[in-house]
Coordinates of C-alpha atoms in Angstrom, one line a residue:
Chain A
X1 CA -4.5 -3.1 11.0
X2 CA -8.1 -3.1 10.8
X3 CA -10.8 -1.7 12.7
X4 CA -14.1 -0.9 13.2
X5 CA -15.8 2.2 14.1
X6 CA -18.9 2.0 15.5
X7 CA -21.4 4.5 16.3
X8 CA -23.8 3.1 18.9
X9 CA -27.5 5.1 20.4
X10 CA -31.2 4.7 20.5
X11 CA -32.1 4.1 16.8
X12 CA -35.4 5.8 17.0
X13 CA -33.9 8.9 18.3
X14 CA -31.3 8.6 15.8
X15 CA -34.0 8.5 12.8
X16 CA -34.7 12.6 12.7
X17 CA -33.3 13.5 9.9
X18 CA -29.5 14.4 9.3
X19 CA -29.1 18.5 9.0
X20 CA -27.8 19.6 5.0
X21 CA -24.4 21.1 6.5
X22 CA -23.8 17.5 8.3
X23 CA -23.8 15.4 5.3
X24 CA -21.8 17.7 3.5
X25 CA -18.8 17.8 6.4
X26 CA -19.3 14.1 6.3
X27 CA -19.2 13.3 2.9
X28 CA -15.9 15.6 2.6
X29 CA -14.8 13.3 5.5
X30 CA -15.2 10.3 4.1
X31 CA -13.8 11.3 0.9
X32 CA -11.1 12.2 2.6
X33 CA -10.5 9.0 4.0
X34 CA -10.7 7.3 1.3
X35 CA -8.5 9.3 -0.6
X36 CA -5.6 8.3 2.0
X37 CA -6.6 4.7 1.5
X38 CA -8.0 4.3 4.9
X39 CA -11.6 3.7 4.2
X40 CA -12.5 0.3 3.6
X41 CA -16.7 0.1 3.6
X42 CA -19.0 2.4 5.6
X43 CA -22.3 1.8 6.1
X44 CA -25.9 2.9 8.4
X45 CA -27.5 0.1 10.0
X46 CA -31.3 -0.6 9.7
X47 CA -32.9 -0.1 13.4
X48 CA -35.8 -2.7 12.8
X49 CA -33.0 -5.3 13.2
X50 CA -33.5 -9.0 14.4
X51 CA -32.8 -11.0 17.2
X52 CA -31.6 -14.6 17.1
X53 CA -31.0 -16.4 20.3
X54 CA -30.0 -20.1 20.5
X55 CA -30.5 -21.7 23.8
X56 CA -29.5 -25.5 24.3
X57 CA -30.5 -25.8 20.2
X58 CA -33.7 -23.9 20.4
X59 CA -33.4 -21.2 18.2
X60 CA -35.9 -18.0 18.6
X61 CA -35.9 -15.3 15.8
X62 CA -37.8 -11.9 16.8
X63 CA -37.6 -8.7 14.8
X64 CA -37.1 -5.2 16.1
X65 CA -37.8 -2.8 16.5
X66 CA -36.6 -3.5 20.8
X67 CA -37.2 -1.3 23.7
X68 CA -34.3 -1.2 25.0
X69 CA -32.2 -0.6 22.4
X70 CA -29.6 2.3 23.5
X71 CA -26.6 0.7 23.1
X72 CA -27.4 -0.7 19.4
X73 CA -25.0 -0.6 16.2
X74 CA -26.5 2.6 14.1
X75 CA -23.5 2.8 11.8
X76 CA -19.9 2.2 11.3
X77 CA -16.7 2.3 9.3
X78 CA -14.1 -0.2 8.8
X79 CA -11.0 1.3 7.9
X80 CA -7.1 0.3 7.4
X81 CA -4.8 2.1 9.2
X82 CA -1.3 1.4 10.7
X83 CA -2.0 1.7 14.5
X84 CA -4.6 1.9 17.3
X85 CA -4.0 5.6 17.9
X86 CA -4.5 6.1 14.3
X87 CA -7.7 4.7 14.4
X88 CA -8.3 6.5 18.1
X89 CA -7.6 10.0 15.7
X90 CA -9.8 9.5 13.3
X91 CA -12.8 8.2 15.2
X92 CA -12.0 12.0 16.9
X93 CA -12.1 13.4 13.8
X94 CA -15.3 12.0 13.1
X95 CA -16.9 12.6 16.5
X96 CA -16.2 16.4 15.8
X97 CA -18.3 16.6 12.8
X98 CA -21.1 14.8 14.3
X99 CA -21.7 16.2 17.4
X100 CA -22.6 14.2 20.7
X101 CA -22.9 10.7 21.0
X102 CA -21.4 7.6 21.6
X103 CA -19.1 4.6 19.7
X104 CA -16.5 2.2 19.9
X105 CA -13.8 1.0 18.1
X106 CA -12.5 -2.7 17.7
X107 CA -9.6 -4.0 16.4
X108 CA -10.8 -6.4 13.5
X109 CA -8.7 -9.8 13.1
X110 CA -8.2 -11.8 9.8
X111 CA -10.3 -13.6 8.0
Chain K
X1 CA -4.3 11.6 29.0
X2 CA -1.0 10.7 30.6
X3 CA 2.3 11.9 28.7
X4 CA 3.0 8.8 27.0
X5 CA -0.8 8.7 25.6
X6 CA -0.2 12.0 24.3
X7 CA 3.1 11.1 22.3
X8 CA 1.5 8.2 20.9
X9 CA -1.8 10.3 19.4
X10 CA 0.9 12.7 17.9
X11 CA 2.8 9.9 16.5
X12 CA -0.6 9.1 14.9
X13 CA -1.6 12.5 13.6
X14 CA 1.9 12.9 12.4
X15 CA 1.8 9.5 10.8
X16 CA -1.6 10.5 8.9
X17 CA -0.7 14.6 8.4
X18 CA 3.5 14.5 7.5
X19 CA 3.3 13.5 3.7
X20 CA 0.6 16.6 3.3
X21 CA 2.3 19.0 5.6
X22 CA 6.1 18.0 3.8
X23 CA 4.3 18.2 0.1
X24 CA 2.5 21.7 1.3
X25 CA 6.0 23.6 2.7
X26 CA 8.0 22.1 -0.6
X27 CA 5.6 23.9 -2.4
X28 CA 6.6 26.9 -0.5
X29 CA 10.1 26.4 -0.2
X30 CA 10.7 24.6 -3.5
X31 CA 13.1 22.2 -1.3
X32 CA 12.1 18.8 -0.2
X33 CA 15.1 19.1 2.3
X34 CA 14.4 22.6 3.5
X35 CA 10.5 21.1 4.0
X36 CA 10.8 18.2 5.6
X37 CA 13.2 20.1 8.5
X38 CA 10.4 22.7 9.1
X39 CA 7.9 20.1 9.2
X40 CA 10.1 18.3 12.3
X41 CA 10.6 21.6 13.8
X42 CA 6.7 21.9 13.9
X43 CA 6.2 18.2 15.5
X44 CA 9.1 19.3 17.9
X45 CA 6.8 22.3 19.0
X46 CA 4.2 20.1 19.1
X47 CA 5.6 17.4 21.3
X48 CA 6.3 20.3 23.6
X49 CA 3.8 21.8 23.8
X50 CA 0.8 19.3 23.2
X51 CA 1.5 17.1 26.7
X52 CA 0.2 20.1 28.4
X53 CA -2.3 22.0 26.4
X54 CA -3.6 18.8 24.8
X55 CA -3.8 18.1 21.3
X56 CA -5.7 20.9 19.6
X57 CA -8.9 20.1 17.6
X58 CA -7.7 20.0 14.3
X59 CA -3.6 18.9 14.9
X60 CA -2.8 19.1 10.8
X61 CA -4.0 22.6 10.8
X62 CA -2.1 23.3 13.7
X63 CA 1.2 21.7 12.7
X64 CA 1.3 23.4 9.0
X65 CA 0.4 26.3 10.9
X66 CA 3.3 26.3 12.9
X67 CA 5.9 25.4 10.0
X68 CA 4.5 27.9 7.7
X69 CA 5.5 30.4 10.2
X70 CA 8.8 29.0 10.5
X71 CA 9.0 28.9 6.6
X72 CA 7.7 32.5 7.0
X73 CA 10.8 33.6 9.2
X74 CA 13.3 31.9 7.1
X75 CA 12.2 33.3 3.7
X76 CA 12.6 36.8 5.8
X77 CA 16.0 35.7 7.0
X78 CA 17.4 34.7 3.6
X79 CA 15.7 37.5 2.6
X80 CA 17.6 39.7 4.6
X81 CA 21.2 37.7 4.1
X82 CA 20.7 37.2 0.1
X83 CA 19.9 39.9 -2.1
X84 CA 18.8 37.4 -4.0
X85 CA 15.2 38.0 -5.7
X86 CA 12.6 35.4 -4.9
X87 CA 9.1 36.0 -5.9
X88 CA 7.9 34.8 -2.4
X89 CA 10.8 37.6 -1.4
X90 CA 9.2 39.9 -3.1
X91 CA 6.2 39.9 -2.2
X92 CA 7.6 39.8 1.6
X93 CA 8.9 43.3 1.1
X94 CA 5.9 44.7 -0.5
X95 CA 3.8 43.4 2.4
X96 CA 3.9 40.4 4.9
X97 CA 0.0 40.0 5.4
X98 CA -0.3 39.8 2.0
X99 CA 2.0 37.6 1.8
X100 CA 1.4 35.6 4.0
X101 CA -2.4 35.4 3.1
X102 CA -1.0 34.2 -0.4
X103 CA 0.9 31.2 0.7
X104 CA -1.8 30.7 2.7
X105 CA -4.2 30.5 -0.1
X106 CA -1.5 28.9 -2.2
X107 CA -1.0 26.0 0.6
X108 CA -5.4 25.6 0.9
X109 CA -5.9 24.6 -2.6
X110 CA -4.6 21.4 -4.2
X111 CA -2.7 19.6 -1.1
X112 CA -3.8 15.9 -3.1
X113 CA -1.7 17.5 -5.9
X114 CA 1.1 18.5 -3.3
X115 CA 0.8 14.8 -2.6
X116 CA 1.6 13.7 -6.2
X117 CA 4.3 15.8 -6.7
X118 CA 5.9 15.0 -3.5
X119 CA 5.7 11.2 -4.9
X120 CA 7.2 12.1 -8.2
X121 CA 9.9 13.8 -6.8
X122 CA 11.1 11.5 -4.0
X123 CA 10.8 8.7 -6.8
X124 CA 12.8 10.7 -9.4
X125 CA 14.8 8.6 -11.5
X126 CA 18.3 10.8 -10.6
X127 CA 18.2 9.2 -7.1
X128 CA 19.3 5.4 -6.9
X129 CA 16.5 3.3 -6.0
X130 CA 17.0 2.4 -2.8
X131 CA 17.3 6.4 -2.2
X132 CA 14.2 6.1 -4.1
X133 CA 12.6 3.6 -1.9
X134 CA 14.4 5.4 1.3
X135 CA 13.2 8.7 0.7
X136 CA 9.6 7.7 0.0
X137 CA 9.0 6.0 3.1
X138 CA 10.7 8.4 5.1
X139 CA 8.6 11.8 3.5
X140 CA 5.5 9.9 2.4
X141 CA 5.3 6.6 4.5
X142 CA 6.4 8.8 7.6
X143 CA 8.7 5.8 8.9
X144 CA 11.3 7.1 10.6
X145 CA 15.2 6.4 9.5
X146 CA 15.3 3.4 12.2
X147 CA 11.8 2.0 11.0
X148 CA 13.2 1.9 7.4
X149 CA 16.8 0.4 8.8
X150 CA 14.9 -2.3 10.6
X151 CA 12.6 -2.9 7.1
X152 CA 15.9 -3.2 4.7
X153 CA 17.9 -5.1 7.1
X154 CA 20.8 -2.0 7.1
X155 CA 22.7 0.2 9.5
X156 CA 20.7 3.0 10.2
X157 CA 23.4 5.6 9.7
X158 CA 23.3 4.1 6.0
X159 CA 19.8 4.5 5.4
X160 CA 20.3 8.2 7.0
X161 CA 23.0 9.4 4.7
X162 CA 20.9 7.5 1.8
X163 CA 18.5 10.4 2.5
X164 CA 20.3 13.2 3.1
X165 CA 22.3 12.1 0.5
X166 CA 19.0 12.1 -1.9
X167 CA 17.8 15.5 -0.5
X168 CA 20.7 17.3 -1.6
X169 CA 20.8 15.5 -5.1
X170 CA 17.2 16.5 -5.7
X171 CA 18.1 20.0 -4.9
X172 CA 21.2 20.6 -6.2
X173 CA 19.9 19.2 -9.5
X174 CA 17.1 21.8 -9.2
X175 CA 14.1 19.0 -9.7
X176 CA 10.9 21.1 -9.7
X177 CA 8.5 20.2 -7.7
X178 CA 5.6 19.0 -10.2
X179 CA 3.3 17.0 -11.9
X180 CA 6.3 15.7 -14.7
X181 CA 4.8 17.0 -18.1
X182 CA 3.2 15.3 -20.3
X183 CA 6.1 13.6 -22.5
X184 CA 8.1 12.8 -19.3
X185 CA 4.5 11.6 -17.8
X186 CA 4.9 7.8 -18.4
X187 CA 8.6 7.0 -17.5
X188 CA 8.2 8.8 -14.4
X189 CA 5.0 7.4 -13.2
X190 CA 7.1 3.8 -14.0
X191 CA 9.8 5.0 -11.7
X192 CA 7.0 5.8 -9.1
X193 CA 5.1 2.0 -9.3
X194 CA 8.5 0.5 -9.6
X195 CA 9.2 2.2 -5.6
X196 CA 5.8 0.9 -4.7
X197 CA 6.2 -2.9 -5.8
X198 CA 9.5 -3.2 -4.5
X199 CA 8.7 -2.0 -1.1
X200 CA 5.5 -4.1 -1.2
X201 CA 7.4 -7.3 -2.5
X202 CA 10.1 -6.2 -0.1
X203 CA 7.4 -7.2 2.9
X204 CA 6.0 -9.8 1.1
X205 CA 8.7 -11.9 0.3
X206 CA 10.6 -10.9 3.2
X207 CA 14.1 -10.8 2.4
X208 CA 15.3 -9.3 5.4
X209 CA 14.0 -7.5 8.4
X210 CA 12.0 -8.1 11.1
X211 CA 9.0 -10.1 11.3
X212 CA 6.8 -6.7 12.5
X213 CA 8.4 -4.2 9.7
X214 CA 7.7 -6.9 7.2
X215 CA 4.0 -6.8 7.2
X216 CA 4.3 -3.3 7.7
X217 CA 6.0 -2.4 4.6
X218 CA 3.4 -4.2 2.1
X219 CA 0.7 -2.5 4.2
X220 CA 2.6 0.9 3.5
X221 CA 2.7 0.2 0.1
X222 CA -0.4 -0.7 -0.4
X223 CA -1.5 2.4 1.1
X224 CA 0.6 4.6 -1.0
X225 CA -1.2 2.7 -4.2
X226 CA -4.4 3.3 -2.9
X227 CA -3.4 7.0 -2.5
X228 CA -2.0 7.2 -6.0
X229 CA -5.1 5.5 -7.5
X230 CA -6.8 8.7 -5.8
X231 CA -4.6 11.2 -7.3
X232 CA -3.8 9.6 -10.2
X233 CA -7.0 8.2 -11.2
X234 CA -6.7 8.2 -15.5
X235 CA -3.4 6.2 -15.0
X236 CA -4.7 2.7 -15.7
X237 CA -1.0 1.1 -14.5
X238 CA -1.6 2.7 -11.2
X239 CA -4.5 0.5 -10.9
X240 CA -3.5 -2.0 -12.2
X241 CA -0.7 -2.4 -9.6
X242 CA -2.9 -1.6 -6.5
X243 CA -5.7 -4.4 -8.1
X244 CA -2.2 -7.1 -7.8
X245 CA -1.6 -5.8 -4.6
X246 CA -4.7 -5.9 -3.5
X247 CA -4.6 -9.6 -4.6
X248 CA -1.9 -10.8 -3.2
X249 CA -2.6 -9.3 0.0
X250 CA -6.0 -10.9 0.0
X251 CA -3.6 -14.3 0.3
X252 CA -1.2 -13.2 3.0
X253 CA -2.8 -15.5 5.6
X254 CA -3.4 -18.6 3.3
X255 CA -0.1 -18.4 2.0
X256 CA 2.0 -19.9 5.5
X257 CA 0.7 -23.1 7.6
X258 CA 1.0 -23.2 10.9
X259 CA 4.9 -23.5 11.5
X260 CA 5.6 -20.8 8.8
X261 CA 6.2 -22.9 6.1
X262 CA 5.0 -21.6 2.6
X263 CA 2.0 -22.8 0.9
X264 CA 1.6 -22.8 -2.9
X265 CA -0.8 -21.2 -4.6
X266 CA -2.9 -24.1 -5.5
X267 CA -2.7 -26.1 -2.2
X268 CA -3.7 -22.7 -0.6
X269 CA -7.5 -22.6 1.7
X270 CA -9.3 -20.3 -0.8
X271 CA -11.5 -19.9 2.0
X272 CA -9.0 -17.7 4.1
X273 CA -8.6 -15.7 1.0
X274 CA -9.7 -12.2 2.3
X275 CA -12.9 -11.6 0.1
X276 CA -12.9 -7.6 0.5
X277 CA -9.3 -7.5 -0.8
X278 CA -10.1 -9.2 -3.7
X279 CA -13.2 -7.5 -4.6
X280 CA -10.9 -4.1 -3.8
X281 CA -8.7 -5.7 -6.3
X282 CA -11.5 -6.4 -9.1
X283 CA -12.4 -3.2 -8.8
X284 CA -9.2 -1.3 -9.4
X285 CA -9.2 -3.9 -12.6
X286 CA -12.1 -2.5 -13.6
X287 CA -11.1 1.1 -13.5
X288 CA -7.8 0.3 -15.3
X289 CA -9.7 -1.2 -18.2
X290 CA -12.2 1.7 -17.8
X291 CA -8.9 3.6 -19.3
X292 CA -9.2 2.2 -22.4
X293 CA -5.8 2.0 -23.3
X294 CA -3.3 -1.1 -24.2
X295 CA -3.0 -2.8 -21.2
X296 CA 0.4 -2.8 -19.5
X297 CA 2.5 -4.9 -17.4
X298 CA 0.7 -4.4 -13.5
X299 CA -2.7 -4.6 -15.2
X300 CA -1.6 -8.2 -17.1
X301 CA -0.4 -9.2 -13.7
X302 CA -3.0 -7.5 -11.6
X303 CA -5.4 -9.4 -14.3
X304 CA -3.6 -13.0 -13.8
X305 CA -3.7 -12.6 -9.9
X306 CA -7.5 -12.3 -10.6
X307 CA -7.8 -15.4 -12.9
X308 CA -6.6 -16.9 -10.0
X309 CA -8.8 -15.3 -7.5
X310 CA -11.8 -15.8 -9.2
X311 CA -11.5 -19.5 -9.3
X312 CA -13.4 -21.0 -6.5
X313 CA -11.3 -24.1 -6.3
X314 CA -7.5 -24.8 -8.7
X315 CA -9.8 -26.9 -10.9
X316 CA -12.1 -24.0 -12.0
X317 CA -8.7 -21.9 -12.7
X318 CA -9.0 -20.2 -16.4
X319 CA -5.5 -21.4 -17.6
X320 CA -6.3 -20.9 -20.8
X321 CA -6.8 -16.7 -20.1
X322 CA -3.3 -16.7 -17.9
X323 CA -1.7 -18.0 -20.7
X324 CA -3.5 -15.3 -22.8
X325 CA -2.2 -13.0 -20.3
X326 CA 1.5 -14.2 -19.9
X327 CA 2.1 -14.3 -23.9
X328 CA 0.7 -10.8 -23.7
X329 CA 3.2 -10.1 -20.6
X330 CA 5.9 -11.6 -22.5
X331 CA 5.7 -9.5 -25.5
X332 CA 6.0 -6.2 -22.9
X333 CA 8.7 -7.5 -20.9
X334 CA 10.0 -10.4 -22.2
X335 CA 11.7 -12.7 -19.9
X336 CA 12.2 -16.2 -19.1
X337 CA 10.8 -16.3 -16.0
X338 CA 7.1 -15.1 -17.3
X339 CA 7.5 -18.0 -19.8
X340 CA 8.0 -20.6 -17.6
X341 CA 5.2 -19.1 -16.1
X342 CA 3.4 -19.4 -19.5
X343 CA 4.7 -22.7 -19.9
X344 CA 2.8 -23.8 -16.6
X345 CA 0.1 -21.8 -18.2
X346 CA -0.4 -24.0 -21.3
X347 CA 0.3 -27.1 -19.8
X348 CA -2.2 -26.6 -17.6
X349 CA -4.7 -25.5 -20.0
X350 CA -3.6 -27.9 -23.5
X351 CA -1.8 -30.3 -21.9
X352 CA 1.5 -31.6 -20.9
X353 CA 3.0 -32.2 -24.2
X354 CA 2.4 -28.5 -24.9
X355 CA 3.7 -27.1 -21.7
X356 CA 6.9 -29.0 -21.9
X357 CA 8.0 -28.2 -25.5
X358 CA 7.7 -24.1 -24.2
X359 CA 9.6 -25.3 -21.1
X360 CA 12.2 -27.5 -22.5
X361 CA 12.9 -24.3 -25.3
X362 CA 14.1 -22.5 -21.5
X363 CA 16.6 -24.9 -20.4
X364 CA 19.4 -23.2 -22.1
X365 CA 18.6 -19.8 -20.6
X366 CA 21.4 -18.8 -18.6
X367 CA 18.8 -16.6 -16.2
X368 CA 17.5 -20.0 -15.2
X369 CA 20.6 -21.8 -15.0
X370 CA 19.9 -22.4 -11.1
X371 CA 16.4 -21.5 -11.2
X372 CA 14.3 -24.7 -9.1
X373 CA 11.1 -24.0 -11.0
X374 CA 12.4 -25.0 -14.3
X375 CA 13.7 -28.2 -13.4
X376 CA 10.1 -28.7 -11.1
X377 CA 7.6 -27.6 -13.7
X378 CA 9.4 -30.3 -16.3
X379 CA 9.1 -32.8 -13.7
X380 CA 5.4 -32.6 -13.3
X381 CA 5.1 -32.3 -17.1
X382 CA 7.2 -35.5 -18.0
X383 CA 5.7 -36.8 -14.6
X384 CA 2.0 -36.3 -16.5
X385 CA 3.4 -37.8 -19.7
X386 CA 4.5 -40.8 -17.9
X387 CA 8.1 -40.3 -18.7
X388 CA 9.2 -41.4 -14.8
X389 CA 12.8 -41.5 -14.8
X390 CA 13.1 -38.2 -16.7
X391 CA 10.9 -36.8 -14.2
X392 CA 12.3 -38.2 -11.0
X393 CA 16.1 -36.8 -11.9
X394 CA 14.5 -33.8 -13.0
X395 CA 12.6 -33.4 -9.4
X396 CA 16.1 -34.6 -7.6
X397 CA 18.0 -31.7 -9.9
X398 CA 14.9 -29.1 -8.7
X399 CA 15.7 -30.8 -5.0
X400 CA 19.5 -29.9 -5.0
X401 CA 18.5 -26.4 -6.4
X402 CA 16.3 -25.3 -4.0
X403 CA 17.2 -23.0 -0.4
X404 CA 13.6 -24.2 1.1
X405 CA 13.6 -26.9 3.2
X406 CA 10.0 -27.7 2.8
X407 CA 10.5 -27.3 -0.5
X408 CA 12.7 -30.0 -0.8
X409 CA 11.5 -32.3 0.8
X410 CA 8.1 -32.0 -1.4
X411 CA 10.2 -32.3 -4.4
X412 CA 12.4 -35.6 -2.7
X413 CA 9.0 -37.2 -2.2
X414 CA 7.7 -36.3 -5.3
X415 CA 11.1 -38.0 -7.1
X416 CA 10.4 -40.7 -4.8
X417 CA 6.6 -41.1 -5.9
X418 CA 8.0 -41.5 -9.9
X419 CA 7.0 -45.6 -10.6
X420 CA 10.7 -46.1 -11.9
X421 CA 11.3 -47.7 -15.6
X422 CA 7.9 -47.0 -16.5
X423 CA 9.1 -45.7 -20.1
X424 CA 12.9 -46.7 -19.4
X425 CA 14.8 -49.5 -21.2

């Protein structure tokens, strides 16, 4: 089963730089992960991201960065794992390296 | 978190911590058996415990915490009861902090090696194979003896004593517990890919169980590959088998319409071909090439799975390479099935005149005696060549041969479709 494991905040306050200690806990993570085949692709997102809105055909295009913009995608995982509680574990697992904040998870279906 | 919450988040950490925890106390205890019991005793504690304390920050730690103590006790026990010198023993007596710090540091280092080990052993050629396949599910897949009953399609008191009956072999044959040295390397690493492709095939051509374990068990052995490819990483067969797993996972929902029936390869929706599979699956290629040595028989099929891949539509397919391939197959492990697949191969690639003289060489293989393909794939060549009425009995003869309705019924019409005295008298 695959999910994805999003990490979701204000991308300007998320833009400070990442402390030394972090990024080594996480890289040990994720080669950990990978390591027990779960890791598929990981990945930051850009927080100048753009909006596209169709409305009865009429397409509008703006780029970001937005104001309100809290709840936005700032990274995620997509990983292979054999049940929702798995995925529920490691998204723990990963919240206790990082620190506060906020995420989800979604089951992803076929292509 | 309600009870039943909590039991399922252990079932998960045990799920993702047993194969480390059992490979960590077999170090210790030198006994896969011995190991595997401590390691329940620990998810026992746990699953009393946990409910009300909650599950601690890091549950692996805590679980091979908790067995190691119990593996502490025991060694103190036999200890105690058996005069017998054990090095762990002796260092008991002369100590237990020290001792205790030195399995400790013993258990830190090298648990991916733990891992390995713990493959090669519950894969060891002594054991039968479906022991083999049993006991690797069980200690590395973490399935439980039901889960693997349900898989197999067998009584579950069967696959039970299959296991026990595997522990006690390993140990009463005194198998180490290691890396198999260098001159042993090879056949034993076979043995290992061998478990792996038959579980995975197992779930993918679905034999027996039910429709939930099925999926489950090519996942599973998918996910061991991936794991060996880690450990393993200079093996270029290991990748070579995850890259044709990967593949042919990358199919799985192409590969049935919409009332279950199969779909061939080449009538298959490329575009419901899972794209990160089969890049997953180039990749592993690559490293296998990366190896530099001969190629052998998972990276030739991991390689022909990707001939196919890599064709955007059945037109652009690179028959002549696959037929490279198979010839190449052939010579490793000859058999007539991978020549009629070469046969499709070079008819495909040269023509039908070509394809059929390879084929027509198989008809007196007993192996293929009641084999549908070989009677099929000389339809469609004579079929090609215009040779009708050789092509429609041969279609009919495929017809009566085959156990798949659809099947059948493809092949009836296709007999049907033959123009008839075309070349006849």
């Amino acid at each position: 089963m695959r999910f994805l494991l999003m990490t979701t905040g204000d991308p300007q306050a998320t833009a400070a730089p990442l402390d030394e200690n972090l990024m080594i806990e996480m890289g040990k993570f994720i080669e950990e992960m990978t390591q027990a085949g779960v890791l598929l692709a990981t990945g930051g997102l850009d927080p100048n991201g753009i909006h596209i809105k169709n409305s009865g055909g009429e397409i509008t295009v703006t780029d970001g960065p937005f104001a309100e913009a809290k709840e936005a995608v700032v990274g995620f995982a997509l990983i292979d794992v054999r049940s929702k509680e798995e995925a529920v574990e490691l998204s723990k697992r990963f919240w206790k390296i990082v620190g506060d904040g906020e995420g989800e998870i979604r089951q992803v279906f076929g292509p | 978190m309600t009870a039943s919450d909590t039991h399922r988040a252990i079932d998960a950490v045990w799920r993702l911590e047993s194969a480390r925890i059992i490979a960590g106390l077999t170090r210790m205890m030198r006994d896969v058996g011995v190991a595997e019991e401590l390691a329940q005793d620990a998810l026992v504690v746990a699953l009393e415990k946990w409910p009300e304390s909650g599950v601690p920050d890091n549950p692996g730690a805590w679980l091979m915490a908790t067995a190691k103590h119990r593996a502490i006790d025991l060694l103190r026990r036999n200890k105690r009861l058996e005069t017998k010198q054990e090095q762990l023993g002796h260092e008991l007596e002369t100590g237990p902090d020290t001792a205790e710090a030195e399995i400790d540091a013993a258990l830190d280092d090298d648990l991916g090696d733990d891992v390995l080990r713990l493959m090669f052993i519950s894969c060891h050629p002594v054991l039968s194979t479906e022991s083999r396949v049993a006991l690797t599910l069980r200690l590395l897949g973490g399935l439980t003896t039901d889960e693997i009953a349900r898989a197999f399609l067998v009584p579950e008191p069967t696959v039970a004593q299959r296991i026990v009956r595997a522990k006690r072999t390993l140990s009463a044959k005194r198998i180490p517990f290691e890396v198999p040295p260098e001159a042993e390397r090879a056949a034993r690493l076979s043995s290992v890919l061998e478990v792996l492709y038959l579980v995975y095939n197992e779930g993918y051509s679905a034999t027996a169980g039910d429709d939930w374990m099925r999926p489950a068990l090519c996942a599973e052995a998918l996910r061991l590959g991936r794991v060996l490819a880690e450990l393993a990483p200079k093996e270029p067969e290991v990748h070579g088998l995850v890259a044709l797993m990967e593949i042919q996972a990358s199919r799985s929902s192409a590969r049935t319409g919409p009332s279950g029936e199969p779909i061939p390869l080449l009538e298959q929706n490329r575009g419901r071909w899972d794209q990160l599979l089969i890049r997953r699956g180039f990749a592993a290629l690559l490293r296998a090439e990366r190896a530099g040595a001969p190629l052998g028989p998972y990276v030739l099929q991991g390689a022909i799975a990707a001939c196919h891949a890599q064709a955007r539509t059945p037109e652009e397919t690179d028959w002549a390479r696959i037929a490279t391939l198979y010839q190449a197959l052939a010579r490793l492990t000859p058999s007539p099935v991978v020549e009629l697949n070469r046969a499709v191969a070079l008819g495909m690639a040269f023509g039908p005149a070509e394809g059929l003289e390879l084929a027509d060489r198989l008809t007196g293989e007993p192996a293929l005696k009641s084999y549908h393909l070989l009677p099929s794939v000389r339809a469609d060549f004579l079929a090609r060549l215009g040779r009708s009425d050789e092509a429609r009995s041969e279609y009919e003869r495929a017809a009566a041969l085959t156990r798949n309705e659809r099947e059948r019924r493809v092949l009836l019409e296709r007999a049907a479709a033959c123009a008839p005295g075309k070349t006849g008298p």
